[in-house]
Short mmCIF file of C-alpha atoms in Angstrom, two decimals:
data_model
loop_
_atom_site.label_atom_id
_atom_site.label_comp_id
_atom_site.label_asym_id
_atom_site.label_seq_id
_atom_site.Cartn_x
_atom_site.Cartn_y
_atom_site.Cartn_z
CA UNK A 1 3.45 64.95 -34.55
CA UNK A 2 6.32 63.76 -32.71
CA UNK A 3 9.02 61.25 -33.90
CA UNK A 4 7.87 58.02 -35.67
CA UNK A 5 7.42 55.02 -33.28
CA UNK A 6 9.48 52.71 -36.39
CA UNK A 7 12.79 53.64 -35.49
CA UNK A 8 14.25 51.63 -38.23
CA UNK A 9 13.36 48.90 -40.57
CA UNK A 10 14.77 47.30 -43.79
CA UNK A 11 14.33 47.90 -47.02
CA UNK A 12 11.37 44.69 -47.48
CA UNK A 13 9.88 45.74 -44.24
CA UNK A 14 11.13 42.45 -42.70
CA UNK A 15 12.60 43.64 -40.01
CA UNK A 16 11.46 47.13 -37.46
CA UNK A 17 12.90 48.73 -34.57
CA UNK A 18 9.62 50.08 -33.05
CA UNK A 19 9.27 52.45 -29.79
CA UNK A 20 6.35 50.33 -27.88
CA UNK A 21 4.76 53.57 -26.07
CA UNK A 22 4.78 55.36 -28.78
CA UNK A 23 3.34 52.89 -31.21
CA UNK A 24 0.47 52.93 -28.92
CA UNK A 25 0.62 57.09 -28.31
CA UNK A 26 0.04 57.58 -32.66
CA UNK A 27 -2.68 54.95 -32.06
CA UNK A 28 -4.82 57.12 -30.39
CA UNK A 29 -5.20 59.21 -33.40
CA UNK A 30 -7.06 58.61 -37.04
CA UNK A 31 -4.24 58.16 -40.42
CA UNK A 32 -4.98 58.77 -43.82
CA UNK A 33 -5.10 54.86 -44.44
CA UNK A 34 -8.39 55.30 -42.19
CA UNK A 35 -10.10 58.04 -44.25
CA UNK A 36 -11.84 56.94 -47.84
CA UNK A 37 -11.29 59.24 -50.69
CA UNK A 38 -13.35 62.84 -50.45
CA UNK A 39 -13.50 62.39 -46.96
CA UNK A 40 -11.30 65.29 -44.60
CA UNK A 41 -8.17 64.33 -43.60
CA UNK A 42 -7.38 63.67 -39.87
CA UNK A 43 -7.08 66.10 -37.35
CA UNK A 44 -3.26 66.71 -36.67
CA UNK A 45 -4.06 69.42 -34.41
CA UNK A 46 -4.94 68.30 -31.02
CA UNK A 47 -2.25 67.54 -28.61
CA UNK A 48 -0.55 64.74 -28.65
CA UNK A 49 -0.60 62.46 -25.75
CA UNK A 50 2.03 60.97 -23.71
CA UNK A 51 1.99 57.53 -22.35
CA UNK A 52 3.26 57.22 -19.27
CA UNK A 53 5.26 53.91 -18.88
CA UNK A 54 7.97 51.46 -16.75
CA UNK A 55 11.60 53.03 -16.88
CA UNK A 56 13.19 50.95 -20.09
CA UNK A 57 15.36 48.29 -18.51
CA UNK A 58 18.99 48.47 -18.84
CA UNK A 59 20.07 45.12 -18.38
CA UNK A 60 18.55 41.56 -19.09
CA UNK A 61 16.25 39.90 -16.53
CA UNK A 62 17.69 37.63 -14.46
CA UNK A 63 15.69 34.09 -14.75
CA UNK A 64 15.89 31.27 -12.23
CA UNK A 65 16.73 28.15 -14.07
CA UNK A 66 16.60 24.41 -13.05
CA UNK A 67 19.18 23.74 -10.25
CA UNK A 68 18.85 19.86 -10.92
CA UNK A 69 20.50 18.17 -14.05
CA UNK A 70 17.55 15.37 -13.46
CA UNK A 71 15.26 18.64 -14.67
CA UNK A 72 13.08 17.15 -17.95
CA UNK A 73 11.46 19.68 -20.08
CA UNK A 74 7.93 19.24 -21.29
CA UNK A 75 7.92 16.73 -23.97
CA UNK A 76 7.44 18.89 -27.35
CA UNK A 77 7.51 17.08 -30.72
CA UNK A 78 10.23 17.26 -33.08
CA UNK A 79 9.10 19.71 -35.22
CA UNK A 80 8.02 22.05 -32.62
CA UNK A 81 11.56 21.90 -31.20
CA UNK A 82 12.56 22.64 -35.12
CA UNK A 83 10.15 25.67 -35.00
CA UNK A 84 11.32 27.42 -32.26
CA UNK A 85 14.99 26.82 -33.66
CA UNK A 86 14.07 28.94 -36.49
CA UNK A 87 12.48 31.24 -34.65
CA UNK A 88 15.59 31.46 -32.51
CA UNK A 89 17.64 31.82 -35.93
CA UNK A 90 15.36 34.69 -37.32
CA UNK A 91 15.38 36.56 -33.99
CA UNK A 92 19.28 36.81 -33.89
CA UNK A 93 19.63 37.73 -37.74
CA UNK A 94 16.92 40.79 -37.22
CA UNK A 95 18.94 42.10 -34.28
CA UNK A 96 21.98 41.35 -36.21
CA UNK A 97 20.99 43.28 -39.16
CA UNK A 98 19.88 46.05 -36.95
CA UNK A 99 23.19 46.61 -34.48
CA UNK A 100 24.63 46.67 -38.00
CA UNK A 101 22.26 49.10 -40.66
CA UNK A 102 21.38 51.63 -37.26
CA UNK A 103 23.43 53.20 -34.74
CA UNK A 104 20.97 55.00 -32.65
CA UNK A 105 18.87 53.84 -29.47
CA UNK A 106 16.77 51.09 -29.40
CA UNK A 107 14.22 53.15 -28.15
CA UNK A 108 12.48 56.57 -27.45
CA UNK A 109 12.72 58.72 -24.41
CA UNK A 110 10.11 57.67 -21.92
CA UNK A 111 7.68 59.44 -19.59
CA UNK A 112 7.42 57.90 -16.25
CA UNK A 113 5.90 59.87 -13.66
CA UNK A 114 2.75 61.70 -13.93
CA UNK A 115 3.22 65.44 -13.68
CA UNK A 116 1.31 67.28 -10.78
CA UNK A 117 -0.61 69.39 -13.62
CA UNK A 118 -3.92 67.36 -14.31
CA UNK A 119 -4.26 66.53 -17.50
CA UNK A 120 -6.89 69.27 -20.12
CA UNK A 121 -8.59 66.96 -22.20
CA UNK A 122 -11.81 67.40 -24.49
CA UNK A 123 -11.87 63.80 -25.51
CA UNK A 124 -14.80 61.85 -24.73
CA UNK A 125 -15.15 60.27 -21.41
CA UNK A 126 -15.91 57.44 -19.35
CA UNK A 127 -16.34 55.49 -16.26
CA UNK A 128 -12.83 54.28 -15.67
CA UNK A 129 -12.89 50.34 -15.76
CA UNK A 130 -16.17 49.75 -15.92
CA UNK A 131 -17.72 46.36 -16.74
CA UNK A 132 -21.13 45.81 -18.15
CA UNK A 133 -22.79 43.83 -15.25
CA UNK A 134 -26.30 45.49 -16.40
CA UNK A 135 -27.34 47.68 -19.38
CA UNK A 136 -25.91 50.82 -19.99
CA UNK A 137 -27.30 54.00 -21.78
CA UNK A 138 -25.11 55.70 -25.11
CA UNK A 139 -24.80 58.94 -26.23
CA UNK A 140 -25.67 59.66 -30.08
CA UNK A 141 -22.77 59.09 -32.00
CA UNK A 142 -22.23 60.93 -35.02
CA UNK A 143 -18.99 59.59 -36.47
CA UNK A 144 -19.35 57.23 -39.23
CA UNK A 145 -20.03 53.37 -38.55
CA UNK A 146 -22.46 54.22 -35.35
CA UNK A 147 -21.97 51.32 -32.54
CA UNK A 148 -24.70 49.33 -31.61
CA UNK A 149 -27.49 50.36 -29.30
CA UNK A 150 -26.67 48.50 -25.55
CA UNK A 151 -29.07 45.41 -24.70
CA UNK A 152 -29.50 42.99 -22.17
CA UNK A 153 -26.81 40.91 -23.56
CA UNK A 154 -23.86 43.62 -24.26
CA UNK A 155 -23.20 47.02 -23.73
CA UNK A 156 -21.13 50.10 -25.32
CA UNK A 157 -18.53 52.07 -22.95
CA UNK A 158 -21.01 54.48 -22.09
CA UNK A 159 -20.09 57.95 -23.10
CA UNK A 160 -20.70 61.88 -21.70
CA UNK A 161 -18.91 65.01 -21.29
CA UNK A 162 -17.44 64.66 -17.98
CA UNK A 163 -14.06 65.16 -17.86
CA UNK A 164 -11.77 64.40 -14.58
CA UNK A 165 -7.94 63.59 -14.78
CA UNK A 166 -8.43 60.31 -13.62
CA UNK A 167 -11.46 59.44 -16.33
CA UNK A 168 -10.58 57.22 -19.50
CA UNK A 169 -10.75 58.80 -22.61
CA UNK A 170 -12.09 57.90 -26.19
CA UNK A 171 -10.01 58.47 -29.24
CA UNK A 172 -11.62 59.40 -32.32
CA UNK A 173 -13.96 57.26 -34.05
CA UNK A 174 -13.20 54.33 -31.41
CA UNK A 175 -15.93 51.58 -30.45
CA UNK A 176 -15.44 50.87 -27.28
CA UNK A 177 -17.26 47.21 -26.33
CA UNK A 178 -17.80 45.60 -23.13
CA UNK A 179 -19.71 42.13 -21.63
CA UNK A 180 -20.54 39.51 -23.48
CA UNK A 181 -19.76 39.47 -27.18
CA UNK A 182 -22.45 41.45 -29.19
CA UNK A 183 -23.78 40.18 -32.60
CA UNK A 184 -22.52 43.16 -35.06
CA UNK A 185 -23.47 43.10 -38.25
CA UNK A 186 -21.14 45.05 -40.20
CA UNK A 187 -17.64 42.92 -41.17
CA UNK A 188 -13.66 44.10 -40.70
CA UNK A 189 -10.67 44.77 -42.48
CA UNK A 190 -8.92 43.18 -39.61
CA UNK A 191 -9.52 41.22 -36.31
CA UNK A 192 -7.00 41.17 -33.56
CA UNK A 193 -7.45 39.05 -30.70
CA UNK A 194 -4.78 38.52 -27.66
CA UNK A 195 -6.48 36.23 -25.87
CA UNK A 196 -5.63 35.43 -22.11
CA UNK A 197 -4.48 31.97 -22.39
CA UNK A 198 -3.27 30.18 -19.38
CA UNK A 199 -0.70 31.05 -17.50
CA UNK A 200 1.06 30.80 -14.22
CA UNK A 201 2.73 33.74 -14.58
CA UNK A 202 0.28 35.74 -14.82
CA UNK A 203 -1.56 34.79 -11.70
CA UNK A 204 1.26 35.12 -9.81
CA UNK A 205 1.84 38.76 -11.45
CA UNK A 206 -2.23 39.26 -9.96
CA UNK A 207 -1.16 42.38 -7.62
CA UNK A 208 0.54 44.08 -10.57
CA UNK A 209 -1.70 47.07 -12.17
CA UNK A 210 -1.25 45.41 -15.28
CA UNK A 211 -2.30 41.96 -14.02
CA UNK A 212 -4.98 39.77 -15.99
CA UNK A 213 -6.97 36.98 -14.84
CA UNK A 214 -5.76 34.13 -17.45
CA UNK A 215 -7.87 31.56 -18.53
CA UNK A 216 -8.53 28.07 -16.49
CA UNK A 217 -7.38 25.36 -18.96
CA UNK A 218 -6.98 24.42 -22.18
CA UNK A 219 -10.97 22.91 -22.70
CA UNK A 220 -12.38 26.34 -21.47
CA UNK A 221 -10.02 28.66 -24.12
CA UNK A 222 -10.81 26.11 -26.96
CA UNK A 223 -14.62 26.66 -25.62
CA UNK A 224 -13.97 30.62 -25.92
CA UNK A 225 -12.56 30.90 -29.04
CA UNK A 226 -14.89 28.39 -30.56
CA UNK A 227 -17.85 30.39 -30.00
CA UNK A 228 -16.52 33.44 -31.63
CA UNK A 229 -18.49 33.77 -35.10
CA UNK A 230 -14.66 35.13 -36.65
CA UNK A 231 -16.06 33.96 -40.69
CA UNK A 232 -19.40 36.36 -40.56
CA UNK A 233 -17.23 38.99 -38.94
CA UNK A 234 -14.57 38.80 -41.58
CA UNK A 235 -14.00 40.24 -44.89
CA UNK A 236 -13.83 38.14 -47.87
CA UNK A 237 -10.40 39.63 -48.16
CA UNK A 238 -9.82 41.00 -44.17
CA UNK A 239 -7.14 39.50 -42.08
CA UNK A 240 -7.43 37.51 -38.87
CA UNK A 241 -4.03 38.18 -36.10
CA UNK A 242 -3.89 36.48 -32.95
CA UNK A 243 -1.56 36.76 -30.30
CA UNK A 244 0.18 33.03 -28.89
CA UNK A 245 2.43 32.64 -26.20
CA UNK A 246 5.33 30.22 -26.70
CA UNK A 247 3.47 27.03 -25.57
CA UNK A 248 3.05 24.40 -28.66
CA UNK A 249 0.26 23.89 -27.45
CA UNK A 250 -1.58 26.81 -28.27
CA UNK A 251 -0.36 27.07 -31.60
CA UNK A 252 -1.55 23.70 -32.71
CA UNK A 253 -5.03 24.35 -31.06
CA UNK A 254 -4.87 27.18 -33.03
CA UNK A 255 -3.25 26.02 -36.07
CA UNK A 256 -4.75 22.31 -36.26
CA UNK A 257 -8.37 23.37 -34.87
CA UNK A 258 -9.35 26.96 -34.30
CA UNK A 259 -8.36 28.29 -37.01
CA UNK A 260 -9.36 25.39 -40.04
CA UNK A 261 -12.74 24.01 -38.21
CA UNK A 262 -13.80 26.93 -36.30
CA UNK A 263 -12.78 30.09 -37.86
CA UNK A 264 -12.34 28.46 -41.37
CA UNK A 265 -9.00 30.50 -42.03
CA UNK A 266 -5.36 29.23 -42.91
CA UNK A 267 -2.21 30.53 -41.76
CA UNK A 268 -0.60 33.32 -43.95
CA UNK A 269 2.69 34.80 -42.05
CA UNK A 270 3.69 34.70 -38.59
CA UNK A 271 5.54 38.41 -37.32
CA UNK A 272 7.77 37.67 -33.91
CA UNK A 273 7.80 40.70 -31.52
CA UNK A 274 11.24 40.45 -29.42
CA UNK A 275 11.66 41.88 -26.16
CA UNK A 276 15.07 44.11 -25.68
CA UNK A 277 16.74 46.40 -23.18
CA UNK A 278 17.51 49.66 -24.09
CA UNK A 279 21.17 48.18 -25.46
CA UNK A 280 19.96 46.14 -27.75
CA UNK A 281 19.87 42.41 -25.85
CA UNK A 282 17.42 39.57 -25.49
CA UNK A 283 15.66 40.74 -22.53
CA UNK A 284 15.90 37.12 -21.67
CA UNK A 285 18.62 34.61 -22.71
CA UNK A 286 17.00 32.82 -26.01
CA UNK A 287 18.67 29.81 -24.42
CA UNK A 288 16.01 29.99 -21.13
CA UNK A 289 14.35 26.45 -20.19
CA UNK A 290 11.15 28.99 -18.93
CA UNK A 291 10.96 31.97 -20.43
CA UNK A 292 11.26 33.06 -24.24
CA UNK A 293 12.02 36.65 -25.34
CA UNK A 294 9.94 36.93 -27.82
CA UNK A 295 5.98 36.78 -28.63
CA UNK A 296 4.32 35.55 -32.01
CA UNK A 297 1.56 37.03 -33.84
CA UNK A 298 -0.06 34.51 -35.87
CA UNK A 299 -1.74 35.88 -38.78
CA UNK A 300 -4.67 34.14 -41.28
CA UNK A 301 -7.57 34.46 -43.99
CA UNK A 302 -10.44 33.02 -45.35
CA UNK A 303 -8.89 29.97 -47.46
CA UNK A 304 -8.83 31.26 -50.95
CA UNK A 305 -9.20 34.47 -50.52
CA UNK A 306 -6.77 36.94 -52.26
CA UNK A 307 -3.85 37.99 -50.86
CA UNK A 308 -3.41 41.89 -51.68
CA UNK A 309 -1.07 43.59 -53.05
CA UNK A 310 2.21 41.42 -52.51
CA UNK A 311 0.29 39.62 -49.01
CA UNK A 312 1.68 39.49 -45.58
CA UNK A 313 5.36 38.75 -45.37
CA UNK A 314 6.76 37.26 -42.25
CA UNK A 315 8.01 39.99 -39.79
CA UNK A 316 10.44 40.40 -36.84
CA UNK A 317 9.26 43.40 -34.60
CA UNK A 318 12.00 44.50 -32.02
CA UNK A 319 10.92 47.21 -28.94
CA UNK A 320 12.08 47.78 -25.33
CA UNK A 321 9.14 46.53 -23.01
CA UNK A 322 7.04 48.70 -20.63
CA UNK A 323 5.17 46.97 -18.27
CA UNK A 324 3.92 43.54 -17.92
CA UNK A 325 1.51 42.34 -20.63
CA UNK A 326 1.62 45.80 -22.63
CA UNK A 327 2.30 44.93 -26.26
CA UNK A 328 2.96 47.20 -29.24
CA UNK A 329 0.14 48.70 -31.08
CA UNK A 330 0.99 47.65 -34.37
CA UNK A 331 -1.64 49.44 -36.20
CA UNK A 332 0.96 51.57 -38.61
CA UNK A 333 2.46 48.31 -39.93
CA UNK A 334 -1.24 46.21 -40.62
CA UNK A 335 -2.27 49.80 -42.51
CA UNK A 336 0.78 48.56 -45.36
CA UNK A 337 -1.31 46.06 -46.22
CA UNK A 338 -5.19 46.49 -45.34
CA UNK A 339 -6.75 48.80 -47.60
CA UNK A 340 -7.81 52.21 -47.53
CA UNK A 341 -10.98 52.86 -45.33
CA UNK A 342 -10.74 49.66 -43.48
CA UNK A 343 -12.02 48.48 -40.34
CA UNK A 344 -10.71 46.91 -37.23
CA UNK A 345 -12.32 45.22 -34.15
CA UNK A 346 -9.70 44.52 -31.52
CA UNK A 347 -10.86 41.82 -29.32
CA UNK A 348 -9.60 40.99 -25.41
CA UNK A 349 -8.27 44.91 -25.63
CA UNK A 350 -7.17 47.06 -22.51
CA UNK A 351 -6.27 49.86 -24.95
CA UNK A 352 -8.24 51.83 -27.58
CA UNK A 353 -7.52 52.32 -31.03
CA UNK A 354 -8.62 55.10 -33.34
CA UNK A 355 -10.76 54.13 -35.54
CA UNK A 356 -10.93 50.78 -34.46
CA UNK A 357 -13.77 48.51 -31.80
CA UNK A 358 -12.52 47.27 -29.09
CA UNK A 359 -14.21 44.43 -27.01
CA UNK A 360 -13.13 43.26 -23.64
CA UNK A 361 -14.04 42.90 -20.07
CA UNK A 362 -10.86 45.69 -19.31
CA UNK A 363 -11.22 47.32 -22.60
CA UNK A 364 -10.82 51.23 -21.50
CA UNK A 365 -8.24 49.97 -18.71
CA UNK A 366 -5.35 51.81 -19.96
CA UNK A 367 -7.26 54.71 -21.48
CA UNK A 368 -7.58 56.51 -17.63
CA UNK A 369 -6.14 59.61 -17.43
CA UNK A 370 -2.97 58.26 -14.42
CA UNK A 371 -1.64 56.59 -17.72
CA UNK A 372 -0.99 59.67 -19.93
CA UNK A 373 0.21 63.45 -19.87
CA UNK A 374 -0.05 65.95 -22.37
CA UNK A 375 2.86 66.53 -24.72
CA UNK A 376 3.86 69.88 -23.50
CA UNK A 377 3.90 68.58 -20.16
CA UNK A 378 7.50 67.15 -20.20
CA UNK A 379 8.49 66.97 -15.66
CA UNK A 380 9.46 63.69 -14.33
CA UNK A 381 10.42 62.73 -17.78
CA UNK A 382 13.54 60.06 -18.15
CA UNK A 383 15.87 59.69 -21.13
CA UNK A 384 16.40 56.36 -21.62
CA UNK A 385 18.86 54.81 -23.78
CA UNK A 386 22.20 52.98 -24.77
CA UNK A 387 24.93 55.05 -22.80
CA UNK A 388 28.71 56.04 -24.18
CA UNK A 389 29.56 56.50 -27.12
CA UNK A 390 29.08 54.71 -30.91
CA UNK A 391 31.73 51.78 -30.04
CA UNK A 392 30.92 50.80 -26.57
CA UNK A 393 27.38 50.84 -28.17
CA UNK A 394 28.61 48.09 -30.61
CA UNK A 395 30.66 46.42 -28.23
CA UNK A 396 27.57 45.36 -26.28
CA UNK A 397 25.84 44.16 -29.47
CA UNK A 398 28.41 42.33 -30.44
CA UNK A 399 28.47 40.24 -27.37
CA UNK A 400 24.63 40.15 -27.49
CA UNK A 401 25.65 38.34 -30.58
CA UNK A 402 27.95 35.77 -29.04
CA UNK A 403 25.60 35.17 -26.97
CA UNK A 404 22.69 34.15 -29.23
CA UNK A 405 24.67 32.34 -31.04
CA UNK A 406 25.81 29.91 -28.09
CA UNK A 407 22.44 29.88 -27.12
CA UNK A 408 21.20 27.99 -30.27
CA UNK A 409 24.10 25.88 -30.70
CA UNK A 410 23.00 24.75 -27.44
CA UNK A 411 19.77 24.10 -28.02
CA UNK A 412 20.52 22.63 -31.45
CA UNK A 413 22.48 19.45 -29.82
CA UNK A 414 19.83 19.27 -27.72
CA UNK A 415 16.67 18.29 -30.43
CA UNK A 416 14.96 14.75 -30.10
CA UNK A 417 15.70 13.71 -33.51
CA UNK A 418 12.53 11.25 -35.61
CA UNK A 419 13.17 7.97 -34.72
#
């Protein structure tokens, strides 16, 4: 297996360096954590599949700002201004502590061209991109946890043993969903959801192959998420993560609604994945009026139920981007604290997990064959990275620093303080 996608992380796995594409490249095959005692242990055989991804940027993006001093931010309270200052704070002591305890890149050589060679692959196949606009037929599967027979109201990815270059692949033991939701009747582990909340950015981003259509409003995501049946699909003891873009908005729908009424779950921890280049900054100034560096991962269960074996600590996960709307796969760090033999359903997924469901209207999107390359298969392949040597490396961190720091004194003589 090739190098670990966690770089580095501290000693009370508060803090990781992880390699996005390759977080999602281990995720396409099973871990021990996955297998229940006196089962056999994962295949380590096959080979291992590249992702191939954006060129890792060098520099930070450059973001328009308000020309006009008359510009007025969207009213936030008081204590969400507070929350995002702390957010700010424990974003610039992670990459602190990391241009400090590790001196090597902030990320993994990428592959970004496809190679001429098409791709061998025995996996099972698919339709690429196919939606489930009528019923679809299954093969017999005969890994454990079989998925549900298609009906009028969902259908599975429907599998065969074609296999074309272009054709998305299944990775072992993986559930692909599609259409409406489907009533299941088994329960998970885990439940991921990254739902496609509104946002202008992403409809202007609508030509990009990574492009989503985002949700209307505010009414029809509340309507969405309210009619997923999360507390029958839960274990007593499982763990519910949902990604939230920086809007306070969405975090007190989820937070003062959602999540208490709906889902009948209470917040637990909440891990902050920041964007970086490939030296080590904010991809974005932490002091932007429109954009935020960083994404959070809020992250719940059942009220009362027990915690585990020392819970879920809050967590600051720093990785290079790829392209637009590709987040880590961040199975490796929920497998520290879900149990052995768990389960995971992964809902509003583009990529597939092993092991895991996956529901969504684009759920095998990124599992065609144009996205990956075999292992061996190293042409058009960049090395991406800090360049010079140890000290110009911690040069540029150190002014990364610098400028974090002004960036939240700014913002701090900014707050509306209680009247």
């Amino acid at each position: 297996m090739p190098e670990s996608s966690i770089l580095w992380q501290n000693e009370a796995k508060t803090v990781v360096l992880l390699d996005l594409p390759r977080s999602i490249e281990e995720a396409q095959y099973l871990s021990d954590k996955q297998m229940l005692p006196g089962h056999e242990p994962p295949d380590t055989t096959a080979p291992f599949r590249r992702l191939i991804c954006s060129p890792a940027p060098e520099q930070p993006f450059v973001t328009p700002e308000p020309k006009s001093s008359d510009y007025a931010q969207p009213a936030i309270s008081p204590a969400a201004q507070i929350a995002e200052l702390m957010t700010m704070a424990s974003v610039k002591s992670a990459l602190d502590e990391i241009s400090t305890s590790y001196q090597g890149p902030w990320c993994l050589p990428r592959l970004t061209s496809k190679p001429p060679a098409p791709v061998e692959s025995k996996q099972i196949a698919t339709q690429p991109e196919e939606t489930a606009a009528s019923p679809k037929s299954t093969s017999t599967p005969t890994e454990p946890n079989p998925p549900p027979k298609a009906t009028e109201d969902h259908s599975m990815i429907p599998t065969n043993q074609v296999d074309t270059p272009d054709s998305p692949y299944t990775p072992p033991n993986s559930h692909p969903l599609t259409g409406p939701f489907p009533p299941l009747s088994q329960t998970f582990s885990l439940i991921l959801l990254d739902p496609p909340w509104p946002n202008r950015s992403a409809k202007r981003k609508r030509s990009s192959p990574a492009a989503y259509t985002p949700l209307p409003s505010l009414s029809s995501t509340h309507s969405l998420l309210s009619s997923f049946q999360v507390t029958t699909l839960l274990s007593p003891d499982g763990l519910v993560a949902v990604w939230v873009t920086n809007s306070p908005r969405f975090t007190t729908l989820l937070l003062n609604d959602i999540f208490p009424y709906n889902w009948g779950i209470e917040l637990v921890a909440e891990w902050t994945w920041v964007k970086v280049t490939s030296r080590g900054e904010p991809i974005v100034s932490l002091g932007s009026q429109w954009r935020k560096p960083y994404e959070r991962l809020l992250i719940a269960r059942k009220k009362g139920a027990c915690a585990g074996a020392g819970g879920v600590k809050n967590k600051v996960i720093v990785s290079v981007p790829d392209i637009h709307s590709r987040k880590p796969n961040l199975k490796r760090l929920f497998e520290e604290v879900l149990p052995r033999g768990y389960t995971a359903l992964e809902m509003f997924a583009r990529n597939l997990t092993a092991g895991w469901w996956g529901w969504g209207d684009e759920v095998v999107k990124f599992q065609g064959g144009k996205y990956w390359a075999q292992e061996e298969v190293v042409e058009g392949e960049e090395v991406v990275g800090p360049e010079g040597d140890l000290q110009e490396n911690r040069e540029e961190k150190t002014a990364g620093s610098a400028r974090l720091e002004e960036d939240i004194a700014g913002n701090l003589s900014q707050i509306v303080q209680p009247g």
